[in-house]
Amino acid sequence: DADVTQTPRNRITKTGKRIMLECSQTKGHDRMYWYRQDPGLGLRLIYYSFDVKDINKGEISDGYSVSRQAQAKFSLSLESAIPNQTALYFCATSEIQGGGETQYFGPGTRLLVL
Amino acid sequence: AQSVTQPDIHITVSEGASLELRCNYSYGATPYLFWYVQSPGQGLQLLLKYFSGDTLVQGIKGFEAEFKRSQSSFNLRKPSVHWSDAAEYFCAVGARSGNTGKLIFGQGTTLQVKP
């Protein structure tokens, strides 16, 4: 079984709708991240969480919110989706080991906002 | 400002040929360095990483990368490319200080492999 899972894998929604993307991990890591990927831009950080009570904004948090329900679960919400939020969304967890921090990514959620 | 540049958006090589993907970074100090690969329809898989020590690091699938401090580079290499290596490759850097865990990604390089 995959260590980091994301649901749904694909989603089509309409402008103005609220949607939630979910991420679960079985790696036992405290740190979790949400990124979005756009062609030609690489991945950009939306939010990150170092534990259940510690949530931080990334570089592009406007229009998004998150919830860390448990160590293993980190959800991303779009309160009122807009077309320029069409992207591939990745969740990641990380571990600190060997003198550094390494991130491990889920399979991604492809979101289309019409 | 911190940044990562992958100068080549798209590269095509013949199967069996050698490969080098370039990565340059702009950072205040030596960062953590990573290469990830994204196969079509898949998530990002870690190929290799550099934290400290030997500047030539070995990764999975026969890849290696060399950290060159003087050039602020971390280029990825493979001596003989296989058709299954066709994918998008991302270089990323992470901060050693500040305990933020944030990664900064390059724009990605798409590798096409000709038979």
PDB file of C-alpha atoms in Angstrom:
ATOM      1  CA  ASP A   1       0.000   0.000   0.000  1.00  0.00           C
ATOM      2  CA  ALA A   2       1.111   3.532  -0.734  1.00  0.00           C
ATOM      3  CA  ASP A   3       2.559   5.495   2.174  1.00  0.00           C
ATOM      4  CA  VAL A   4       0.931   8.776   1.111  1.00  0.00           C
ATOM      5  CA  THR A   5      -2.512   8.653  -0.444  1.00  0.00           C
ATOM      6  CA  GLN A   6      -4.635  11.411  -1.898  1.00  0.00           C
ATOM      7  CA  THR A   7      -8.339  11.463  -2.651  1.00  0.00           C
ATOM      8  CA  PRO A   8      -9.826  12.068  -5.061  1.00  0.00           C
ATOM      9  CA  ARG A   9      -7.283  11.486  -7.816  1.00  0.00           C
ATOM     10  CA  ASN A  10      -9.269  13.555 -10.274  1.00  0.00           C
ATOM     11  CA  ARG A  11     -11.957  16.162  -9.711  1.00  0.00           C
ATOM     12  CA  ILE A  12     -13.986  18.457 -11.895  1.00  0.00           C
ATOM     13  CA  THR A  13     -15.883  21.260 -10.218  1.00  0.00           C
ATOM     14  CA  LYS A  14     -17.538  24.531 -11.080  1.00  0.00           C
ATOM     15  CA  THR A  15     -16.573  28.081 -10.218  1.00  0.00           C
ATOM     16  CA  GLY A  16     -17.792  29.047  -6.756  1.00  0.00           C
ATOM     17  CA  LYS A  17     -18.041  25.525  -5.379  1.00  0.00           C
ATOM     18  CA  ARG A  18     -16.318  24.475  -2.175  1.00  0.00           C
ATOM     19  CA  ILE A  19     -14.180  21.379  -2.465  1.00  0.00           C
ATOM     20  CA  MET A  20     -11.856  19.431  -0.241  1.00  0.00           C
ATOM     21  CA  LEU A  21      -8.823  17.413  -1.173  1.00  0.00           C
ATOM     22  CA  GLU A  22      -7.683  14.839   1.321  1.00  0.00           C
ATOM     23  CA  CYS A  23      -4.324  13.403   2.182  1.00  0.00           C
ATOM     24  CA  SER A  24      -3.501  10.488   4.436  1.00  0.00           C
ATOM     25  CA  GLN A  25      -0.166   8.981   5.370  1.00  0.00           C
ATOM     26  CA  THR A  26       0.996   5.837   7.075  1.00  0.00           C
ATOM     27  CA  LYS A  27       4.617   6.903   7.442  1.00  0.00           C
ATOM     28  CA  GLY A  28       4.131   8.301  10.946  1.00  0.00           C
ATOM     29  CA  HIS A  29       5.651  11.642   9.996  1.00  0.00           C
ATOM     30  CA  ASP A  30       4.716  14.793  11.866  1.00  0.00           C
ATOM     31  CA  ARG A  31       5.326  17.187   8.976  1.00  0.00           C
ATOM     32  CA  MET A  32       2.940  17.455   6.052  1.00  0.00           C
ATOM     33  CA  TYR A  33       2.752  19.800   3.057  1.00  0.00           C
ATOM     34  CA  TRP A  34       0.425  20.835   0.249  1.00  0.00           C
ATOM     35  CA  TYR A  35       1.802  21.957  -3.129  1.00  0.00           C
ATOM     36  CA  ARG A  36       0.310  22.835  -6.463  1.00  0.00           C
ATOM     37  CA  GLN A  37       1.974  22.128  -9.773  1.00  0.00           C
ATOM     38  CA  ASP A  38       1.412  24.244 -12.861  1.00  0.00           C
ATOM     39  CA  PRO A  39       3.118  23.652 -16.213  1.00  0.00           C
ATOM     40  CA  GLY A  40       6.393  25.538 -16.442  1.00  0.00           C
ATOM     41  CA  LEU A  41       6.272  26.643 -12.808  1.00  0.00           C
ATOM     42  CA  GLY A  42       7.332  23.555 -10.932  1.00  0.00           C
ATOM     43  CA  LEU A  43       5.736  23.016  -7.525  1.00  0.00           C
ATOM     44  CA  ARG A  44       4.742  25.835  -5.211  1.00  0.00           C
ATOM     45  CA  LEU A  45       3.980  25.505  -1.521  1.00  0.00           C
ATOM     46  CA  ILE A  46       0.427  26.281  -0.360  1.00  0.00           C
ATOM     47  CA  TYR A  47       0.405  25.282   3.327  1.00  0.00           C
ATOM     48  CA  TYR A  48       2.458  23.179   5.665  1.00  0.00           C
ATOM     49  CA  SER A  49       1.981  21.674   9.096  1.00  0.00           C
ATOM     50  CA  PHE A  50       4.610  20.520  11.555  1.00  0.00           C
ATOM     51  CA  ASP A  51       2.074  18.884  13.872  1.00  0.00           C
ATOM     52  CA  VAL A  52      -1.657  18.924  14.583  1.00  0.00           C
ATOM     53  CA  LYS A  53      -1.494  22.324  16.263  1.00  0.00           C
ATOM     54  CA  ASP A  54       1.052  23.954  13.981  1.00  0.00           C
ATOM     55  CA  ILE A  55      -0.153  25.140  10.568  1.00  0.00           C
ATOM     56  CA  ASN A  56       1.649  27.658   8.397  1.00  0.00           C
ATOM     57  CA  LYS A  57       1.009  29.481   5.159  1.00  0.00           C
ATOM     58  CA  GLY A  58       3.189  28.853   2.182  1.00  0.00           C
ATOM     59  CA  GLU A  59       3.921  31.169  -0.728  1.00  0.00           C
ATOM     60  CA  ILE A  60       0.505  30.868  -2.404  1.00  0.00           C
ATOM     61  CA  SER A  61      -2.067  30.328   0.377  1.00  0.00           C
ATOM     62  CA  ASP A  62      -4.682  32.855  -0.794  1.00  0.00           C
ATOM     63  CA  GLY A  63      -7.950  31.106  -1.683  1.00  0.00           C
ATOM     64  CA  TYR A  64      -7.019  27.956   0.219  1.00  0.00           C
ATOM     65  CA  SER A  65      -7.434  26.649   3.752  1.00  0.00           C
ATOM     66  CA  VAL A  66      -6.262  23.503   5.485  1.00  0.00           C
ATOM     67  CA  SER A  67      -7.182  21.250   8.356  1.00  0.00           C
ATOM     68  CA  ARG A  68      -4.897  18.857  10.191  1.00  0.00           C
ATOM     69  CA  GLN A  69      -7.377  16.410  11.662  1.00  0.00           C
ATOM     70  CA  ALA A  70      -4.771  14.025  13.001  1.00  0.00           C
ATOM     71  CA  GLN A  71      -1.109  13.268  12.568  1.00  0.00           C
ATOM     72  CA  ALA A  72      -1.997  11.127   9.573  1.00  0.00           C
ATOM     73  CA  LYS A  73      -4.496  13.423   7.851  1.00  0.00           C
ATOM     74  CA  PHE A  74      -4.087  16.831   6.234  1.00  0.00           C
ATOM     75  CA  SER A  75      -6.894  18.271   4.098  1.00  0.00           C
ATOM     76  CA  LEU A  76      -6.829  21.158   1.652  1.00  0.00           C
ATOM     77  CA  SER A  77      -9.993  23.157   0.947  1.00  0.00           C
ATOM     78  CA  LEU A  78     -10.871  25.584  -1.772  1.00  0.00           C
ATOM     79  CA  GLU A  79     -13.625  27.696  -0.236  1.00  0.00           C
ATOM     80  CA  SER A  80     -14.862  29.097  -3.544  1.00  0.00           C
ATOM     81  CA  ALA A  81     -13.080  27.524  -6.463  1.00  0.00           C
ATOM     82  CA  ILE A  82     -11.978  29.648  -9.407  1.00  0.00           C
ATOM     83  CA  PRO A  83     -10.615  28.557 -12.801  1.00  0.00           C
ATOM     84  CA  ASN A  84      -7.029  29.603 -12.078  1.00  0.00           C
ATOM     85  CA  GLN A  85      -6.975  27.023  -9.289  1.00  0.00           C
ATOM     86  CA  THR A  86      -7.007  24.356 -11.973  1.00  0.00           C
ATOM     87  CA  ALA A  87      -3.795  22.464 -11.278  1.00  0.00           C
ATOM     88  CA  LEU A  88      -2.223  19.264 -10.049  1.00  0.00           C
ATOM     89  CA  TYR A  89      -2.128  19.190  -6.241  1.00  0.00           C
ATOM     90  CA  PHE A  90       0.408  17.204  -4.260  1.00  0.00           C
ATOM     91  CA  CYS A  91       0.530  16.289  -0.622  1.00  0.00           C
ATOM     92  CA  ALA A  92       3.858  15.414   0.958  1.00  0.00           C
ATOM     93  CA  THR A  93       5.208  14.232   4.284  1.00  0.00           C
ATOM     94  CA  SER A  94       8.730  14.583   5.525  1.00  0.00           C
ATOM     95  CA  GLU A  95      11.199  13.021   7.885  1.00  0.00           C
ATOM     96  CA  ILE A  96      14.293  14.457   9.459  1.00  0.00           C
ATOM     97  CA  GLN A  97      17.059  11.930   9.204  1.00  0.00           C
ATOM     98  CA  GLY A  98      20.695  11.706   8.225  1.00  0.00           C
ATOM     99  CA  GLY A  99      21.361  15.370   8.851  1.00  0.00           C
ATOM    100  CA  GLY A 100      18.539  16.701   6.733  1.00  0.00           C
ATOM    101  CA  GLU A 101      14.848  16.658   5.891  1.00  0.00           C
ATOM    102  CA  THR A 102      13.422  14.591   3.035  1.00  0.00           C
ATOM    103  CA  GLN A 103       9.942  14.969   1.575  1.00  0.00           C
ATOM    104  CA  TYR A 104       7.870  12.126   0.160  1.00  0.00           C
ATOM    105  CA  PHE A 105       5.002  12.851  -2.192  1.00  0.00           C
ATOM    106  CA  GLY A 106       1.575  11.405  -2.813  1.00  0.00           C
ATOM    107  CA  PRO A 107       0.273  10.566  -6.304  1.00  0.00           C
ATOM    108  CA  GLY A 108      -1.449  13.916  -6.768  1.00  0.00           C
ATOM    109  CA  THR A 109      -4.987  15.171  -7.354  1.00  0.00           C
ATOM    110  CA  ARG A 110      -5.780  16.662 -10.728  1.00  0.00           C
ATOM    111  CA  LEU A 111      -8.354  19.438 -10.304  1.00  0.00           C
ATOM    112  CA  LEU A 112     -10.259  21.164 -13.083  1.00  0.00           C
ATOM    113  CA  VAL A 113     -12.360  24.208 -12.226  1.00  0.00           C
ATOM    114  CA  LEU A 114     -14.838  25.149 -14.927  1.00  0.00           C
TER     115      LEU A 114
ATOM    116  CA  ALA B   1      15.879  35.774  -3.657  1.00  0.00           C
ATOM    117  CA  GLN B   2      16.197  32.029  -3.431  1.00  0.00           C
ATOM    118  CA  SER B   3      15.631  30.263  -6.717  1.00  0.00           C
ATOM    119  CA  VAL B   4      16.276  27.101  -8.658  1.00  0.00           C
ATOM    120  CA  THR B   5      16.847  27.099 -12.404  1.00  0.00           C
ATOM    121  CA  GLN B   6      16.661  24.159 -14.723  1.00  0.00           C
ATOM    122  CA  PRO B   7      17.862  25.702 -17.995  1.00  0.00           C
ATOM    123  CA  ASP B   8      16.560  22.946 -20.231  1.00  0.00           C
ATOM    124  CA  ILE B   9      12.789  22.699 -20.466  1.00  0.00           C
ATOM    125  CA  HIS B  10      12.892  19.736 -22.812  1.00  0.00           C
ATOM    126  CA  ILE B  11      15.651  17.270 -23.684  1.00  0.00           C
ATOM    127  CA  THR B  12      15.619  14.393 -26.158  1.00  0.00           C
ATOM    128  CA  VAL B  13      18.226  11.632 -26.062  1.00  0.00           C
ATOM    129  CA  SER B  14      18.561   8.296 -27.770  1.00  0.00           C
ATOM    130  CA  GLU B  15      18.171   5.142 -25.755  1.00  0.00           C
ATOM    131  CA  GLY B  16      21.577   4.029 -24.531  1.00  0.00           C
ATOM    132  CA  ALA B  17      23.055   7.515 -24.706  1.00  0.00           C
ATOM    133  CA  SER B  18      24.328   9.385 -21.685  1.00  0.00           C
ATOM    134  CA  LEU B  19      22.255  12.050 -19.980  1.00  0.00           C
ATOM    135  CA  GLU B  20      22.967  15.189 -18.012  1.00  0.00           C
ATOM    136  CA  LEU B  21      20.227  17.427 -16.625  1.00  0.00           C
ATOM    137  CA  ARG B  22      21.332  20.778 -15.333  1.00  0.00           C
ATOM    138  CA  CYS B  23      20.303  22.468 -12.099  1.00  0.00           C
ATOM    139  CA  ASN B  24      21.561  25.777 -10.758  1.00  0.00           C
ATOM    140  CA  TYR B  25      20.448  27.431  -7.572  1.00  0.00           C
ATOM    141  CA  SER B  26      20.641  30.786  -5.919  1.00  0.00           C
ATOM    142  CA  TYR B  27      20.805  30.513  -2.161  1.00  0.00           C
ATOM    143  CA  GLY B  28      22.402  32.257   0.804  1.00  0.00           C
ATOM    144  CA  ALA B  29      24.228  29.156   1.941  1.00  0.00           C
ATOM    145  CA  THR B  30      24.640  25.580   0.879  1.00  0.00           C
ATOM    146  CA  PRO B  31      21.149  24.132   0.860  1.00  0.00           C
ATOM    147  CA  TYR B  32      19.888  20.601   0.937  1.00  0.00           C
ATOM    148  CA  LEU B  33      19.624  19.398  -2.677  1.00  0.00           C
ATOM    149  CA  PHE B  34      17.227  16.945  -4.258  1.00  0.00           C
ATOM    150  CA  TRP B  35      16.234  15.447  -7.570  1.00  0.00           C
ATOM    151  CA  TYR B  36      12.726  14.074  -8.070  1.00  0.00           C
ATOM    152  CA  VAL B  37      11.212  12.306 -11.075  1.00  0.00           C
ATOM    153  CA  GLN B  38       7.588  12.443 -12.172  1.00  0.00           C
ATOM    154  CA  SER B  39       6.462   9.791 -14.609  1.00  0.00           C
ATOM    155  CA  PRO B  40       3.303  10.481 -16.615  1.00  0.00           C
ATOM    156  CA  GLY B  41       0.272  10.360 -14.348  1.00  0.00           C
ATOM    157  CA  GLN B  42       2.395   9.651 -11.304  1.00  0.00           C
ATOM    158  CA  GLY B  43       3.526  11.511  -8.223  1.00  0.00           C
ATOM    159  CA  LEU B  44       7.054  12.649  -7.504  1.00  0.00           C
ATOM    160  CA  GLN B  45       9.597  10.006  -6.640  1.00  0.00           C
ATOM    161  CA  LEU B  46      12.835  10.874  -4.897  1.00  0.00           C
ATOM    162  CA  LEU B  47      15.852   9.975  -7.040  1.00  0.00           C
ATOM    163  CA  LEU B  48      18.623  11.195  -4.774  1.00  0.00           C
ATOM    164  CA  LYS B  49      19.611  13.861  -2.285  1.00  0.00           C
ATOM    165  CA  TYR B  50      22.628  15.705  -0.971  1.00  0.00           C
ATOM    166  CA  PHE B  51      22.943  16.791   2.627  1.00  0.00           C
ATOM    167  CA  SER B  52      26.677  16.789   3.248  1.00  0.00           C
ATOM    168  CA  GLY B  53      29.838  14.809   2.670  1.00  0.00           C
ATOM    169  CA  ASP B  54      30.819  13.297  -0.665  1.00  0.00           C
ATOM    170  CA  THR B  55      29.701  15.686  -3.379  1.00  0.00           C
ATOM    171  CA  LEU B  56      28.960  12.862  -5.798  1.00  0.00           C
ATOM    172  CA  VAL B  57      25.777  11.117  -4.710  1.00  0.00           C
ATOM    173  CA  GLN B  58      24.268   7.950  -6.042  1.00  0.00           C
ATOM    174  CA  GLY B  59      20.534   7.470  -6.404  1.00  0.00           C
ATOM    175  CA  ILE B  60      18.008   4.971  -7.593  1.00  0.00           C
ATOM    176  CA  LYS B  61      17.615   3.740 -11.176  1.00  0.00           C
ATOM    177  CA  GLY B  62      21.303   4.297 -11.946  1.00  0.00           C
ATOM    178  CA  PHE B  63      21.237   8.075 -11.517  1.00  0.00           C
ATOM    179  CA  GLU B  64      23.920  10.156  -9.863  1.00  0.00           C
ATOM    180  CA  ALA B  65      24.366  13.857  -9.188  1.00  0.00           C
ATOM    181  CA  GLU B  66      27.323  16.036  -8.357  1.00  0.00           C
ATOM    182  CA  PHE B  67      27.216  19.061  -6.085  1.00  0.00           C
ATOM    183  CA  LYS B  68      29.579  21.800  -7.196  1.00  0.00           C
ATOM    184  CA  ARG B  69      29.650  24.598  -4.666  1.00  0.00           C
ATOM    185  CA  SER B  70      31.709  26.935  -6.842  1.00  0.00           C
ATOM    186  CA  GLN B  71      29.140  26.706  -9.616  1.00  0.00           C
ATOM    187  CA  SER B  72      26.026  26.498  -7.406  1.00  0.00           C
ATOM    188  CA  SER B  73      25.041  23.472  -9.409  1.00  0.00           C
ATOM    189  CA  PHE B  74      23.662  19.999  -8.776  1.00  0.00           C
ATOM    190  CA  ASN B  75      23.517  18.290 -12.149  1.00  0.00           C
ATOM    191  CA  LEU B  76      21.910  14.903 -12.616  1.00  0.00           C
ATOM    192  CA  ARG B  77      23.585  12.265 -14.761  1.00  0.00           C
ATOM    193  CA  LYS B  78      23.006   8.795 -16.077  1.00  0.00           C
ATOM    194  CA  PRO B  79      25.520   6.917 -18.249  1.00  0.00           C
ATOM    195  CA  SER B  80      22.978   5.012 -20.344  1.00  0.00           C
ATOM    196  CA  VAL B  81      19.358   6.072 -20.653  1.00  0.00           C
ATOM    197  CA  HIS B  82      16.525   3.569 -20.871  1.00  0.00           C
ATOM    198  CA  TRP B  83      13.167   4.190 -22.524  1.00  0.00           C
ATOM    199  CA  SER B  84      11.517   3.985 -19.102  1.00  0.00           C
ATOM    200  CA  ASP B  85      13.465   7.069 -18.010  1.00  0.00           C
ATOM    201  CA  ALA B  86      11.182   9.283 -20.091  1.00  0.00           C
ATOM    202  CA  ALA B  87       9.603  11.567 -17.511  1.00  0.00           C
ATOM    203  CA  GLU B  88       9.766  15.023 -15.997  1.00  0.00           C
ATOM    204  CA  TYR B  89      12.635  15.736 -13.640  1.00  0.00           C
ATOM    205  CA  PHE B  90      12.632  18.336 -10.890  1.00  0.00           C
ATOM    206  CA  CYS B  91      15.539  19.760  -8.963  1.00  0.00           C
ATOM    207  CA  ALA B  92      14.712  21.171  -5.528  1.00  0.00           C
ATOM    208  CA  VAL B  93      16.541  22.903  -2.690  1.00  0.00           C
ATOM    209  CA  GLY B  94      15.718  23.092   0.986  1.00  0.00           C
ATOM    210  CA  ALA B  95      16.927  25.363   3.751  1.00  0.00           C
ATOM    211  CA  ARG B  96      19.445  24.178   6.306  1.00  0.00           C
ATOM    212  CA  SER B  97      18.441  26.858   8.766  1.00  0.00           C
ATOM    213  CA  GLY B  98      15.123  28.158  10.024  1.00  0.00           C
ATOM    214  CA  ASN B  99      13.589  24.682  10.394  1.00  0.00           C
ATOM    215  CA  THR B 100      10.922  25.466   7.828  1.00  0.00           C
ATOM    216  CA  GLY B 101      11.154  22.310   5.778  1.00  0.00           C
ATOM    217  CA  LYS B 102      10.195  24.261   2.663  1.00  0.00           C
ATOM    218  CA  LEU B 103      11.420  23.122  -0.726  1.00  0.00           C
ATOM    219  CA  ILE B 104      11.948  25.389  -3.707  1.00  0.00           C
ATOM    220  CA  PHE B 105      11.512  23.615  -7.011  1.00  0.00           C
ATOM    221  CA  GLY B 106      12.888  24.274 -10.447  1.00  0.00           C
ATOM    222  CA  GLN B 107      10.573  24.486 -13.413  1.00  0.00           C
ATOM    223  CA  GLY B 108      11.253  20.917 -14.449  1.00  0.00           C
ATOM    224  CA  THR B 109      12.948  19.252 -17.423  1.00  0.00           C
ATOM    225  CA  THR B 110      10.995  16.884 -19.628  1.00  0.00           C
ATOM    226  CA  LEU B 111      13.066  14.000 -20.926  1.00  0.00           C
ATOM    227  CA  GLN B 112      12.084  12.251 -24.124  1.00  0.00           C
ATOM    228  CA  VAL B 113      13.900   9.032 -25.073  1.00  0.00           C
ATOM    229  CA  LYS B 114      14.186   8.049 -28.733  1.00  0.00           C
ATOM    230  CA  PRO B 115      14.322   4.353 -29.584  1.00  0.00           C
TER     231      PRO B 115
END
